[in-house]
CSV table of C-alpha atoms in Angstrom, one decimal:
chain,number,residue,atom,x,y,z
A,1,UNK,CA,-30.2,-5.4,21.7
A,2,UNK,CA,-29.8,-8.6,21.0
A,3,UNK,CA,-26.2,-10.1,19.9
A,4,UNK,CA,-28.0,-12.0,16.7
A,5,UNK,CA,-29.7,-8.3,15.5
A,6,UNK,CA,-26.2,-6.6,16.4
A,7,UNK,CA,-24.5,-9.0,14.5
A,8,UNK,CA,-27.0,-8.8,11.8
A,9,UNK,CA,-26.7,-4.6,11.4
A,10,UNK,CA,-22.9,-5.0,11.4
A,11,UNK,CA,-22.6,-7.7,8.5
A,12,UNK,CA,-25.7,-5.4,6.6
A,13,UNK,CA,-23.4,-1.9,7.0
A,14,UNK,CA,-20.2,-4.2,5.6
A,15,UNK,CA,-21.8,-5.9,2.7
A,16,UNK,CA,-23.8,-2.4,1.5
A,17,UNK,CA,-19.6,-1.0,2.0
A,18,UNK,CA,-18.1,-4.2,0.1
A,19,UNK,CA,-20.9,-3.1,-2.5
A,20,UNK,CA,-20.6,0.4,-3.1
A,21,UNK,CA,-16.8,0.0,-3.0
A,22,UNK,CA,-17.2,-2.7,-6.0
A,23,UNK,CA,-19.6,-0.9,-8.0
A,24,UNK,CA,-17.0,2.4,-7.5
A,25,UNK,CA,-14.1,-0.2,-8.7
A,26,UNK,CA,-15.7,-1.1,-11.7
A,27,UNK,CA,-17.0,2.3,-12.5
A,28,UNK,CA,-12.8,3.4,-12.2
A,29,UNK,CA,-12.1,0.6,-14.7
A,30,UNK,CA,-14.5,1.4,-17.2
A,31,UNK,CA,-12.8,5.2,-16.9
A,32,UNK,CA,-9.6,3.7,-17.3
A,33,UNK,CA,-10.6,2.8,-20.4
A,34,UNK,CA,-11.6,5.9,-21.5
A,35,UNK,CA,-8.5,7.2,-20.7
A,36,UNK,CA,-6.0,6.5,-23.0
A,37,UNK,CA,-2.2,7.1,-21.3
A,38,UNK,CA,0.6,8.4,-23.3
A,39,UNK,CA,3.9,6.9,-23.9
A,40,UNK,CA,5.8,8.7,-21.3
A,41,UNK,CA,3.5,7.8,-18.6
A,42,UNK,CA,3.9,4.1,-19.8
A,43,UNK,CA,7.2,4.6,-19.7
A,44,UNK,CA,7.3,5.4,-16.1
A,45,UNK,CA,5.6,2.6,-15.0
A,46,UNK,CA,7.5,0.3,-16.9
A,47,UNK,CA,10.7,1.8,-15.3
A,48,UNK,CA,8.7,0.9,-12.2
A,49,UNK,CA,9.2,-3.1,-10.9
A,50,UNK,CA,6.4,-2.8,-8.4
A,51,UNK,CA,3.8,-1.9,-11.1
A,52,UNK,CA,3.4,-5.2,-13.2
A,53,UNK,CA,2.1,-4.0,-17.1
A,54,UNK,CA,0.7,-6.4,-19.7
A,55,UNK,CA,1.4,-4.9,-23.2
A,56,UNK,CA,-0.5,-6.6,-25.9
A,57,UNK,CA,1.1,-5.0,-29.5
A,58,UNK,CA,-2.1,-5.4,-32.5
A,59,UNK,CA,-0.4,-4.7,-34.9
A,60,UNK,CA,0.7,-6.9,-38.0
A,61,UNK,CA,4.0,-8.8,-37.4
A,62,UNK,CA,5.5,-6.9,-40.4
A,63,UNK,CA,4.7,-3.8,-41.5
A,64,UNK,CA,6.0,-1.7,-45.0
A,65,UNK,CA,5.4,1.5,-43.6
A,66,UNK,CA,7.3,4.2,-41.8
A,67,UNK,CA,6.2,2.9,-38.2
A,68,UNK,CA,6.5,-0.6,-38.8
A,69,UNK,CA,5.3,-4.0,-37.8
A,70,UNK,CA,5.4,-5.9,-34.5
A,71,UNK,CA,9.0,-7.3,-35.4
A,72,UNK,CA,10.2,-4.4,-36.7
A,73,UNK,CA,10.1,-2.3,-33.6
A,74,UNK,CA,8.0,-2.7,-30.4
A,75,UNK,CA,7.6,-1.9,-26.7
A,76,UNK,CA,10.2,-4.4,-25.0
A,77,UNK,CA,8.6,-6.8,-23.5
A,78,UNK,CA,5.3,-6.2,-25.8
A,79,UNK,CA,3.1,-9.2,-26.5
A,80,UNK,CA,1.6,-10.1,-29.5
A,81,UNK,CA,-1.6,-10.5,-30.7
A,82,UNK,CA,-2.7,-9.0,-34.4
A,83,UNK,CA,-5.9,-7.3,-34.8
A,84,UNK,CA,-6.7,-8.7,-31.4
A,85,UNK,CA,-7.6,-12.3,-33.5
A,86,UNK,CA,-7.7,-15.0,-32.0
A,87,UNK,CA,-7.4,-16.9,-35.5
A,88,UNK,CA,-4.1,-15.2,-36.2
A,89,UNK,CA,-2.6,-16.6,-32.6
A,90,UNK,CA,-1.9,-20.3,-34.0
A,91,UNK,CA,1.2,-20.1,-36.0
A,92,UNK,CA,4.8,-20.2,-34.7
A,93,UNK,CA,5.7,-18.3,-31.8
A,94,UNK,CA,2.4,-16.7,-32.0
A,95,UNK,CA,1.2,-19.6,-29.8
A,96,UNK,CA,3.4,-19.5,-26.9
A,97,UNK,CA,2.9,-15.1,-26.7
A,98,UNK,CA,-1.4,-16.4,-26.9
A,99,UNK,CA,-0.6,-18.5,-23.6
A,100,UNK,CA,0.8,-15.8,-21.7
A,101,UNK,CA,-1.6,-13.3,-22.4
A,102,UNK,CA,-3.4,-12.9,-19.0
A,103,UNK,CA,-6.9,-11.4,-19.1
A,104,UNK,CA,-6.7,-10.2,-15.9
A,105,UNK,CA,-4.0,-8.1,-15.5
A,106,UNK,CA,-3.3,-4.4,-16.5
A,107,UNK,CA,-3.0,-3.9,-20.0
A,108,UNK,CA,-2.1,-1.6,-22.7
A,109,UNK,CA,-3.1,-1.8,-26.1
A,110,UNK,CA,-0.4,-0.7,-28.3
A,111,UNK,CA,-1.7,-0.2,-32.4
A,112,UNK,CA,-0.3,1.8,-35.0
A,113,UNK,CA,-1.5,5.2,-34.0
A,114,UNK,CA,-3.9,4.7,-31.1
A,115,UNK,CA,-6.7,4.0,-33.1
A,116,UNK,CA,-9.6,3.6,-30.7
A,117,UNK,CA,-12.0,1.6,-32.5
A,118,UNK,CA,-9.0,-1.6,-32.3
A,119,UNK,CA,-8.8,-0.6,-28.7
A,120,UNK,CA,-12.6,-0.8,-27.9
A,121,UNK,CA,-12.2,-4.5,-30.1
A,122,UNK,CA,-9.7,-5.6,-27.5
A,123,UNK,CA,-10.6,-4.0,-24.7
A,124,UNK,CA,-13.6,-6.2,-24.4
A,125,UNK,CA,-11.1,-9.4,-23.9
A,126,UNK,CA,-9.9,-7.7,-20.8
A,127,UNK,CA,-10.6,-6.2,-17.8
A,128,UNK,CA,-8.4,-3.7,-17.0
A,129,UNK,CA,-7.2,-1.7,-20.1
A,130,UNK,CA,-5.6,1.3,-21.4
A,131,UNK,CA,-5.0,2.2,-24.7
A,132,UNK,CA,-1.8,4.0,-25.7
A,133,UNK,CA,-2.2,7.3,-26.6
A,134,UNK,CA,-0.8,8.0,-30.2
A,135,UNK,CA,0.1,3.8,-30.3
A,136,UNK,CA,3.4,3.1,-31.5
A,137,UNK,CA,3.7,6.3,-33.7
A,138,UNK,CA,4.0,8.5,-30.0
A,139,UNK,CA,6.4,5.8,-29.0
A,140,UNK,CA,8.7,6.2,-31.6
A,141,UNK,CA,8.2,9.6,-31.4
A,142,UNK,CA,8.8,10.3,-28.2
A,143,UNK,CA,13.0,8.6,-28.8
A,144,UNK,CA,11.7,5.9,-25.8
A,145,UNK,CA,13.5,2.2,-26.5
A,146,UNK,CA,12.3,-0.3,-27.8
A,147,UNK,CA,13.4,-3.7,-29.3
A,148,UNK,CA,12.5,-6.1,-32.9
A,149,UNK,CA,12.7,-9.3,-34.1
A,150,UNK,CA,10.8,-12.5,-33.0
A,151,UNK,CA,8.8,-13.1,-30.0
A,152,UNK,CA,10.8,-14.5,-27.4
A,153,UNK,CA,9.4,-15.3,-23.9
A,154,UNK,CA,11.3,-14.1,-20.7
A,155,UNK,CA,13.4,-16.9,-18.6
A,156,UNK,CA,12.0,-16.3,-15.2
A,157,UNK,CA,8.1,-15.6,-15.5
A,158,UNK,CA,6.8,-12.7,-15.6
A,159,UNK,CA,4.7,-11.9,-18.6
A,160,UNK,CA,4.4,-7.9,-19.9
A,161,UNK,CA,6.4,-5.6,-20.8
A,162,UNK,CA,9.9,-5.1,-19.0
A,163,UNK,CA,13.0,-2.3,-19.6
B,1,UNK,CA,-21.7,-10.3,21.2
B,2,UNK,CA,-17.8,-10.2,22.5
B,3,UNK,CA,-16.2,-7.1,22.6
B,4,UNK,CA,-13.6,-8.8,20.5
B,5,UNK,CA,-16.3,-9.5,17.8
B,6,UNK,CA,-17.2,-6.1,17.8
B,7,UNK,CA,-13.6,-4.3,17.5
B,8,UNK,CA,-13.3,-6.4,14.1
B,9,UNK,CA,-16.5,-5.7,13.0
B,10,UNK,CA,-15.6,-2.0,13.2
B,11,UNK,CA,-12.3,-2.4,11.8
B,12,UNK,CA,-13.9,-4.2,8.7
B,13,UNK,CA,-16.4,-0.8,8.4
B,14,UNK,CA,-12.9,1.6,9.3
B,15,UNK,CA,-11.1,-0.4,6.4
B,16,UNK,CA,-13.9,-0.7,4.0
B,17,UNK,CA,-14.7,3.2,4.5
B,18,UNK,CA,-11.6,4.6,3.9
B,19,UNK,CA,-11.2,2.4,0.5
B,20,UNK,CA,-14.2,3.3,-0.4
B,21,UNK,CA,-13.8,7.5,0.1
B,22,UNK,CA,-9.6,6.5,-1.8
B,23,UNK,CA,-11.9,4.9,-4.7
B,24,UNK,CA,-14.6,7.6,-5.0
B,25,UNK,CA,-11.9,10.6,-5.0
B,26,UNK,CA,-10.0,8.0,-8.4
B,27,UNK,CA,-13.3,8.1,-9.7
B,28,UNK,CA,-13.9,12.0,-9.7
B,29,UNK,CA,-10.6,12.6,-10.6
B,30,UNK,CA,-11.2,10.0,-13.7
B,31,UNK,CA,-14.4,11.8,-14.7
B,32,UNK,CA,-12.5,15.3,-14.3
B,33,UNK,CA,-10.0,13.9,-16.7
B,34,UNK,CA,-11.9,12.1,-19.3
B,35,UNK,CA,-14.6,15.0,-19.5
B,36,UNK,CA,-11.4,16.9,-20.1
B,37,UNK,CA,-10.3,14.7,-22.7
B,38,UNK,CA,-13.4,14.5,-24.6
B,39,UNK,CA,-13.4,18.5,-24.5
B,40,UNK,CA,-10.4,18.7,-26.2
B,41,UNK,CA,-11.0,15.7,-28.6
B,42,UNK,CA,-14.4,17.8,-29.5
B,43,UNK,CA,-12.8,20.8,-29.8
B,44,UNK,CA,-10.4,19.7,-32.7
């Protein structure tokens, strides 16, 4: 055989691999979404440094009822970004949190109760997503820690959550 | 072709296979789960 038609067959078997392994990838990401993850297994990977985790809170920054509003009580390290509008993301230290939102990095969606119709609204701005399971309710609920006040961003990088 | 070329062209297919099998067994563990999931959701 020739080294040009060798060459050829080889490069044809790894691109239809490098395919089928994408179109897998994205079929695992779109099931990911699907799936929401509770708060204890967010919890775990937030306890883990190795495993970097984007939270993006949606709720209102204040809130009257019994679970609150963003500055009331969030996941530490939570990001911002009410109702997932990108109109609400120009006041105050609203813009600074809409900087360091990365599109591209693992996400949770943390709203009031999980509700998955505000999930499937952001979920579209990025590409890998999880919603929380229960939202913030199942956080509080579950006694895991969690911090209030104004958005502040972290000192040395990083972006998501942190414990 | 060198025999060189050839080791790394096989070791591209190894690598490439063995994500690919990792992937598909996430996947059917992800479809296990979320048909799960959407049983119980149902169900209630």
């Amino acid at each position: 055989m020739s080294p040009k038609i060798e060459r050829g067959i080889y490069i044809a078997v790894i691109a239809v691999l490098a395919i089928v392994l994408i179109s897998f990838g994205k079929k695992e990401l779109e099931l990911k979404k699907q799936m929401p993850i509770t708060a204890e297994e967010l919890y775990k990977k937030l306890s883990n440094p190795k495993v970097k985790v984007q939270i993006i809170d949606v709720r209102e920054l204040t809130s009257s009822d019994d679970i609150g509003g963003y500055e009331d009580s969030r996941i530490p390290g939570a990001l911002p970004y009410p109702n997932c509008d990108d109109s609400k993301m120009t006041q105050g230290y609203l813009v600074e949190a809409k900087k360091r939102i990365n599109p591209y990095l693992y996400t949770v969606i943390v709203s009031k109760d999980g509700d998955p119709e505000i999930f499937k609204k952001c979920a579209e701005k990025f590409t890998n997503v999880q919603n929380l399971a229960g939202g913030m309710k199942a956080w509080q609920e579950a006694g895991l820690p969690d911090e209030s006040g104004e958005y502040t961003p972290p000192k040395a990088g990083g972006g998501g959550g942190c414990l | 072709m060198s025999m060189t070329e050839r080791i790394l062209f096989w070791i591209a297919i190894v690598v490439l296979l063995v994500a690919t099998v990792g992937v598909k067994n996430k996947v059917s563990d992800l479809e296990k789960k979320v048909s799960q999931v959407s049983q119980t959701q149902g169900g209630q």
